[in-house]
Amino acid sequence: MRVCVIGAGLSGLAMGHALKSRGISFVCLEKARDVGGIWRQPGAGERGPGYQTLHLNTAKQLTGYADFPMPSHYPLYPRHSQVAAYLRSFAEWAGLLDHVELRTEVVSVRQDEDGGWTVVSRDADGEQSSRRFEQVVVASGHHTDPALPDPLPAGADSFAGTILHSLDYRDGSDFTGRRVVVVGLGASAVDIAADLSRHAERTLLSVRRGLHIVPKQIFGRSLDEIAEAPWWNEMPFAERREWVEQALLVARGRLSDYGLPEPDHPILSSATTVSDEILSRIRHGAVTPKPAIASFENDRVVFTDGSSETADTVVYCTGFHMTFPFLPPGCPVAADGSVELYRRIVPADRPGLYFVGLVRPAGALTRLVEAQAQWVARLVEGTAALPGTEEMREEIGTYLAGIVERYGRTLGSSIQVDVGPYLAEFREPLPV
């Protein structure tokens, strides 16, 4: 077999489609019970980020695959079950299901002396198998290894309530009548806090650091539509930043007016939180902002401003570690936490290994993933070739230096990309 694709979510299916379209033999290994990745509602005994109220934050016309649009009857921002059904219908339409081995977990991926790759996997019965491939594409995402504060605040071990991670959260109705503290201000935190506020007796949102909160639409246009618009990409960066700042002041005012901390960085210098709900829920008194948690005292949560509240549950929405346990240490995440990939896809010193979907755009991911998949497929079939190792390392270094200049050395910033300029990279020819 020529190619092993790891993961059958949005990115893995795009990769499979690109390979199948070129007649390249491949197998796709997926540890879950069905295709769909994070959009699947996890079954009994499964952990996963697919909580009941999860919706797209990007418009359906840009989130669907170019060759297979989302159904016209879908809303602009479909819910997770609709996205999961769409991804499965795409897999059926593209003829990918026969190539996917479900409930098959990848245990290790190692490069052999001849340049090929040995992939060891474990099936649903616990049986391990070892197979050889010419190339390996990692499309498994990075939402499986939950990140919690280390250490947790003092007193966490004796807290009388329950401490969860967003990975374990399913439905706000499970917390009816409870007093819940949600920790974080990212996408999952604001979604979960808004959901809980319709069921819990009291919902608190504990925020350590301010982030820019952006509505799904500005001036009636989806953010991802704006991100791909020619006028936006032709605008100098400083003007783009000023445009967004002024638009946000008109749309929502200052975050401090809601009791949230003002961001310590300008807009477009860190990941933003997209939400139409959280500020409204705060204004309606359904969600109460609080500062960071200082400690736990029996059944109470103590905050850094000295206040405290009784709580039954604390839900940490503090993201995920970017880990790939089946790969050698340091690949592709360096010791300092930065992801080192040429064009955000290729590790310079490991020919034949590719990563698809390991980017974080300010807009829809799908077009980027499709461009990555098509490019990787061309490399596999030999109609394009990579530059030399040193040239790839130079490109990686230049990119990471630009990231530090714009975002600082924040965790996860090394996968940030701007949609227009990134897509333009794949229109540049590579040597054959």
XYZ file of C-alpha atoms in Angstrom:
432
model
C 0.000 0.000 0.000
C 1.344 3.413 -0.919
C -0.221 5.752 1.659
C -1.569 5.488 5.195
C -3.928 8.294 6.238
C -4.457 8.610 9.994
C -7.863 10.011 10.920
C -11.221 10.116 9.102
C -12.462 13.549 10.103
C -12.769 16.551 7.811
C -9.036 16.580 7.021
C -8.586 12.835 6.561
C -11.576 12.596 4.236
C -10.252 15.492 2.140
C -6.927 13.681 1.896
C -8.611 10.430 0.932
C -10.599 12.169 -1.793
C -7.455 13.774 -3.235
C -5.637 10.421 -3.316
C -8.562 8.459 -4.746
C -9.070 11.074 -7.472
C -5.529 10.350 -8.648
C -5.820 6.589 -8.405
C -3.316 6.391 -5.527
C -3.816 3.384 -3.246
C -4.339 4.199 0.430
C -5.922 3.079 3.669
C -7.397 5.392 6.284
C -7.157 4.314 9.941
C -9.757 5.769 12.318
C -9.978 4.850 15.999
C -13.618 5.963 16.379
C -16.710 4.006 15.386
C -17.529 6.169 12.387
C -16.095 8.900 10.199
C -16.630 12.541 11.119
C -13.919 13.380 13.641
C -14.823 15.945 16.307
C -18.284 16.442 14.802
C -19.476 12.992 15.794
C -21.494 12.719 18.965
C -19.356 10.339 21.048
C -20.997 7.023 21.877
C -21.138 5.255 25.217
C -17.676 4.912 26.715
C -16.116 7.363 24.256
C -14.584 10.710 25.130
C -14.864 13.492 22.620
C -15.439 17.194 22.164
C -18.765 16.820 20.335
C -21.120 18.337 22.932
C -24.802 18.657 22.053
C -24.851 22.411 21.355
C -21.731 22.396 19.173
C -22.315 24.342 15.947
C -20.153 25.571 13.120
C -18.659 29.003 13.630
C -17.965 29.262 9.902
C -20.458 29.551 7.048
C -21.626 26.303 5.455
C -20.723 27.360 1.901
C -17.057 27.729 2.866
C -16.951 24.846 5.335
C -18.321 22.283 2.906
C -16.028 20.613 0.377
C -15.708 22.385 -2.975
C -16.841 19.307 -4.959
C -19.679 18.419 -2.581
C -21.486 21.430 -1.047
C -23.500 21.154 2.140
C -27.248 20.656 1.566
C -29.186 23.794 0.682
C -31.657 23.165 3.520
C -28.889 23.368 6.128
C -28.772 26.609 8.108
C -25.824 28.944 7.616
C -24.208 27.538 10.771
C -25.214 23.851 11.043
C -25.195 21.934 14.330
C -22.704 19.130 14.970
C -25.088 16.306 14.024
C -25.723 17.908 10.632
C -21.999 18.341 10.021
C -21.373 14.710 11.039
C -24.105 13.503 8.656
C -22.657 15.664 5.891
C -19.137 14.284 6.378
C -20.439 10.725 6.218
C -22.428 11.475 3.057
C -19.287 12.979 1.535
C -17.349 9.810 2.363
C -20.072 7.743 0.676
C -20.233 10.032 -2.368
C -16.460 10.041 -2.795
C -16.229 6.253 -2.417
C -13.991 6.468 0.647
C -15.721 4.120 3.090
C -14.123 1.010 1.583
C -10.733 2.562 2.329
C -11.507 3.368 5.999
C -10.774 0.919 8.818
C -12.900 2.003 11.780
C -12.115 1.279 15.442
C -8.465 0.997 14.474
C -6.040 2.958 16.635
C -2.538 3.801 15.441
C 0.020 2.724 18.025
C 3.267 3.782 16.347
C 4.634 5.247 13.128
C 8.338 4.712 12.464
C 10.512 5.417 9.440
C 12.566 2.499 8.136
C 16.134 2.609 6.857
C 14.968 2.421 3.243
C 12.776 5.518 3.703
C 9.476 3.643 3.969
C 7.212 3.689 7.003
C 6.016 0.989 9.381
C 2.622 1.652 10.966
C 1.520 -0.460 13.915
C -2.211 -0.346 14.672
C -4.607 -1.984 17.128
C -8.111 -3.123 16.130
C -11.301 -3.237 18.220
C -10.380 -6.680 19.567
C -6.998 -5.484 20.777
C -5.085 -7.287 18.047
C -2.031 -5.437 16.739
C -0.879 -5.475 13.146
C 2.150 -4.010 11.410
C 2.052 -2.684 7.851
C 4.486 -0.979 5.503
C 3.700 2.200 3.552
C 5.596 4.492 1.241
C 4.040 7.631 2.760
C 2.059 8.567 5.879
C -0.393 11.460 6.259
C -1.371 12.491 9.789
C -4.859 14.007 9.758
C -5.910 13.120 13.289
C -6.270 16.661 14.643
C -5.240 17.792 18.095
C -8.353 17.610 20.269
C -7.780 14.342 22.111
C -5.301 15.081 24.927
C -7.013 17.430 27.419
C -4.925 20.193 28.980
C -5.577 21.066 32.617
C -3.627 23.517 34.776
C -0.599 21.743 36.190
C -0.798 21.888 39.097
C -4.476 22.558 39.711
C -5.203 25.326 42.226
C -4.614 24.522 45.883
C -7.332 22.401 47.459
C -8.424 20.742 44.213
C -7.786 17.270 45.653
C -10.260 17.878 48.474
C -12.870 19.795 46.449
C -16.297 18.400 47.325
C -17.601 18.905 43.806
C -16.607 17.470 40.433
C -13.796 18.744 38.218
C -14.216 18.053 34.489
C -12.568 18.975 31.214
C -14.623 20.146 28.231
C -13.807 16.784 26.610
C -16.176 15.194 29.159
C -19.027 17.679 28.672
C -22.102 16.576 26.734
C -25.312 18.438 27.573
C -26.308 21.315 29.821
C -29.388 19.425 31.002
C -27.043 17.062 32.872
C -26.335 19.976 35.232
C -29.886 21.094 35.944
C -30.053 22.842 39.311
C -26.287 22.801 39.854
C -23.876 25.649 40.461
C -21.173 25.436 37.803
C -17.906 27.292 37.176
C -16.653 27.259 33.576
C -12.951 28.070 33.215
C -11.691 29.719 30.033
C -12.756 32.137 27.322
C -12.143 30.118 24.160
C -14.775 28.688 21.832
C -15.711 25.699 23.985
C -15.819 27.791 27.175
C -18.293 30.335 25.855
C -20.407 27.649 24.148
C -20.583 25.543 27.290
C -21.237 28.506 29.599
C -24.089 29.699 27.372
C -25.536 26.167 27.251
C -25.241 25.644 31.006
C -26.894 28.967 31.751
C -30.196 27.567 30.460
C -30.143 24.666 32.917
C -27.843 25.303 35.879
C -28.924 27.198 38.971
C -25.910 29.472 38.607
C -23.252 29.704 35.899
C -19.929 31.438 36.481
C -17.301 32.083 33.821
C -13.783 32.206 35.277
C -11.417 34.155 33.014
C -7.680 34.499 33.613
C -6.772 36.422 30.470
C -8.868 38.558 28.168
C -9.478 37.462 24.582
C -11.152 39.282 21.733
C -14.742 38.088 21.323
C -16.036 38.454 17.776
C -19.588 37.870 16.487
C -20.085 35.320 13.722
C -21.042 38.095 11.331
C -19.889 41.675 10.878
C -22.018 43.992 8.749
C -24.092 40.970 7.738
C -21.179 38.948 6.364
C -19.666 35.824 7.907
C -16.140 36.261 9.217
C -14.811 33.530 6.922
C -16.376 35.219 3.899
C -14.564 38.398 4.873
C -11.297 36.474 5.397
C -11.418 35.202 1.802
C -12.615 38.443 0.187
C -10.118 40.077 -2.204
C -10.645 43.538 -0.681
C -9.705 42.155 2.742
C -6.554 40.406 1.576
C -5.445 43.434 -0.445
C -5.749 45.664 2.613
C -2.497 46.328 4.544
C -2.362 44.477 7.868
C -2.508 47.669 9.960
C -5.662 48.760 8.129
C -7.252 45.333 8.596
C -6.627 45.517 12.312
C -8.098 49.032 12.560
C -11.132 47.976 10.492
C -11.899 45.073 12.849
C -11.320 47.165 15.981
C -13.785 49.808 14.824
C -16.331 47.196 13.739
C -16.162 45.513 17.157
C -16.621 48.788 18.999
C -19.796 49.344 17.004
C -21.030 45.742 17.400
C -20.413 45.155 21.094
C -18.523 48.000 22.763
C -15.761 47.259 25.262
C -15.447 43.856 26.926
C -14.844 45.498 30.295
C -18.439 46.762 30.111
C -19.489 43.112 30.441
C -17.245 42.429 33.428
C -14.636 40.653 31.312
C -10.950 41.585 31.270
C -9.794 43.617 28.293
C -7.346 41.665 26.087
C -3.679 42.441 26.715
C -2.953 42.238 22.984
C -4.354 43.882 19.848
C -6.877 42.099 17.636
C -5.373 39.654 15.089
C -2.399 39.030 17.379
C -3.913 35.960 19.007
C -6.705 33.495 18.387
C -10.109 35.151 18.698
C -13.259 33.716 20.258
C -16.252 33.648 17.923
C -19.597 33.841 19.709
C -22.978 35.472 19.205
C -24.271 34.296 22.580
C -21.932 34.756 25.491
C -22.098 38.554 25.772
C -25.882 38.434 25.553
C -26.062 35.767 28.285
C -23.838 37.923 30.493
C -26.009 40.994 29.885
C -29.108 38.961 30.762
C -27.557 37.879 34.057
C -27.494 34.232 33.055
C -23.666 34.036 33.112
C -21.541 35.849 35.705
C -17.899 36.630 34.863
C -15.297 35.973 37.550
C -11.497 36.200 37.612
C -9.152 33.203 37.729
C -9.538 30.486 40.364
C -7.093 30.919 43.252
C -8.016 27.831 45.295
C -10.679 25.349 46.323
C -12.054 25.149 49.865
C -14.298 22.145 50.422
C -17.423 23.016 48.366
C -16.330 26.550 47.514
C -14.271 28.042 44.700
C -12.099 30.996 45.701
C -11.190 33.540 43.029
C -8.158 35.795 42.763
C -10.189 38.864 43.739
C -10.905 37.260 47.123
C -14.520 36.395 46.371
C -15.789 32.821 46.637
C -18.804 30.837 45.495
C -20.315 27.477 46.328
C -19.996 25.146 43.332
C -20.981 21.590 42.456
C -18.940 21.363 39.254
C -15.960 23.043 37.620
C -15.539 22.571 33.861
C -12.064 23.412 32.592
C -12.237 24.552 28.968
C -8.494 24.976 28.787
C -7.763 23.385 25.455
C -5.684 20.408 24.448
C -2.065 19.386 24.347
C -0.735 19.108 20.813
C 0.453 15.533 21.136
C 1.009 12.744 18.637
C 1.917 9.762 20.835
C 2.390 7.419 17.884
C 5.199 9.575 16.454
C 8.806 9.994 17.633
C 9.311 12.707 20.310
C 9.726 16.196 18.877
C 7.782 15.454 15.693
C 6.296 17.847 14.753
C 6.190 19.764 18.066
C 9.587 21.062 19.201
C 10.709 21.334 22.822
C 9.524 24.962 22.984
C 6.025 23.963 21.833
C 6.298 25.313 18.291
C 5.144 23.206 15.358
C 7.976 22.933 12.830
C 6.571 22.097 9.399
C 7.411 23.293 5.903
C 4.295 24.990 4.538
C 2.683 23.806 7.809
C 2.666 20.273 6.348
C 6.099 18.657 5.985
C 8.732 17.963 8.675
C 11.995 18.896 6.947
C 13.946 15.881 8.196
C 11.296 13.165 7.685
C 10.560 12.662 3.973
C 7.311 10.868 3.278
C 5.514 12.168 6.387
C 2.853 14.853 6.043
C 0.391 16.667 8.325
C -2.973 17.853 6.987
C -5.295 20.107 8.980
C -2.730 21.186 11.574
C -3.445 24.880 11.018
C -5.630 27.455 12.749
C -7.064 30.030 10.327
C -9.116 33.132 11.018
C -11.884 31.665 8.888
C -13.056 28.337 7.492
C -10.593 25.447 7.611
C -11.910 23.379 4.704
C -10.447 25.295 1.763
C -7.045 25.198 3.414
C -7.289 21.473 4.100
C -8.340 20.778 0.518
C -5.390 22.793 -0.793
C -3.042 20.908 1.519
C -4.487 17.538 0.480
C -4.225 18.276 -3.237
C -0.627 19.428 -2.787
C 0.333 16.315 -0.797
C -1.307 14.095 -3.415
C 0.820 15.756 -6.102
C 3.938 15.098 -4.042
C 2.943 11.449 -3.620
C 2.299 10.901 -7.342
C 5.489 12.738 -8.298
C 4.026 15.670 -10.232
C 5.579 18.007 -7.663
C 8.703 17.751 -5.530
C 9.894 19.263 -2.281
C 12.879 21.615 -2.087
C 16.017 20.533 -0.229
C 16.093 20.045 3.524
C 17.962 23.275 4.238
C 15.566 25.311 2.116
C 12.622 23.820 4.000
C 14.258 24.578 7.333
C 14.866 28.152 6.235
C 11.190 28.559 5.312
C 10.130 27.116 8.676
C 12.460 29.487 10.523
C 11.194 32.527 8.606
C 7.588 31.578 9.249
C 8.120 31.002 12.985
C 10.006 34.294 13.323
C 7.013 36.062 11.790
C 4.688 34.259 14.193
C 6.721 35.401 17.215
C 6.743 38.984 15.925
C 2.961 39.031 15.496
C 1.682 36.699 18.222
C 4.541 36.371 20.676
C 5.548 32.987 22.036
C 2.056 31.897 23.041
C 1.210 28.214 23.023
C -0.427 27.134 19.784
C 0.383 30.313 17.860
C 2.727 28.438 15.508
C -0.235 26.934 13.643
C -1.923 30.300 12.979
C -2.346 31.156 9.293
C -4.055 33.892 7.288
C -6.453 32.318 4.796
C -5.673 34.347 1.654
C -1.859 34.374 1.842
C -1.750 30.715 2.874
C -3.905 29.586 -0.042
C -1.716 31.639 -2.372
C 1.290 29.512 -1.364
C -0.279 26.489 -3.052
C -0.694 28.360 -6.298
C 3.074 28.750 -6.501
C 4.626 25.949 -8.579
C 7.116 23.555 -7.057
C 9.889 21.921 -9.065
C 9.193 18.482 -10.485
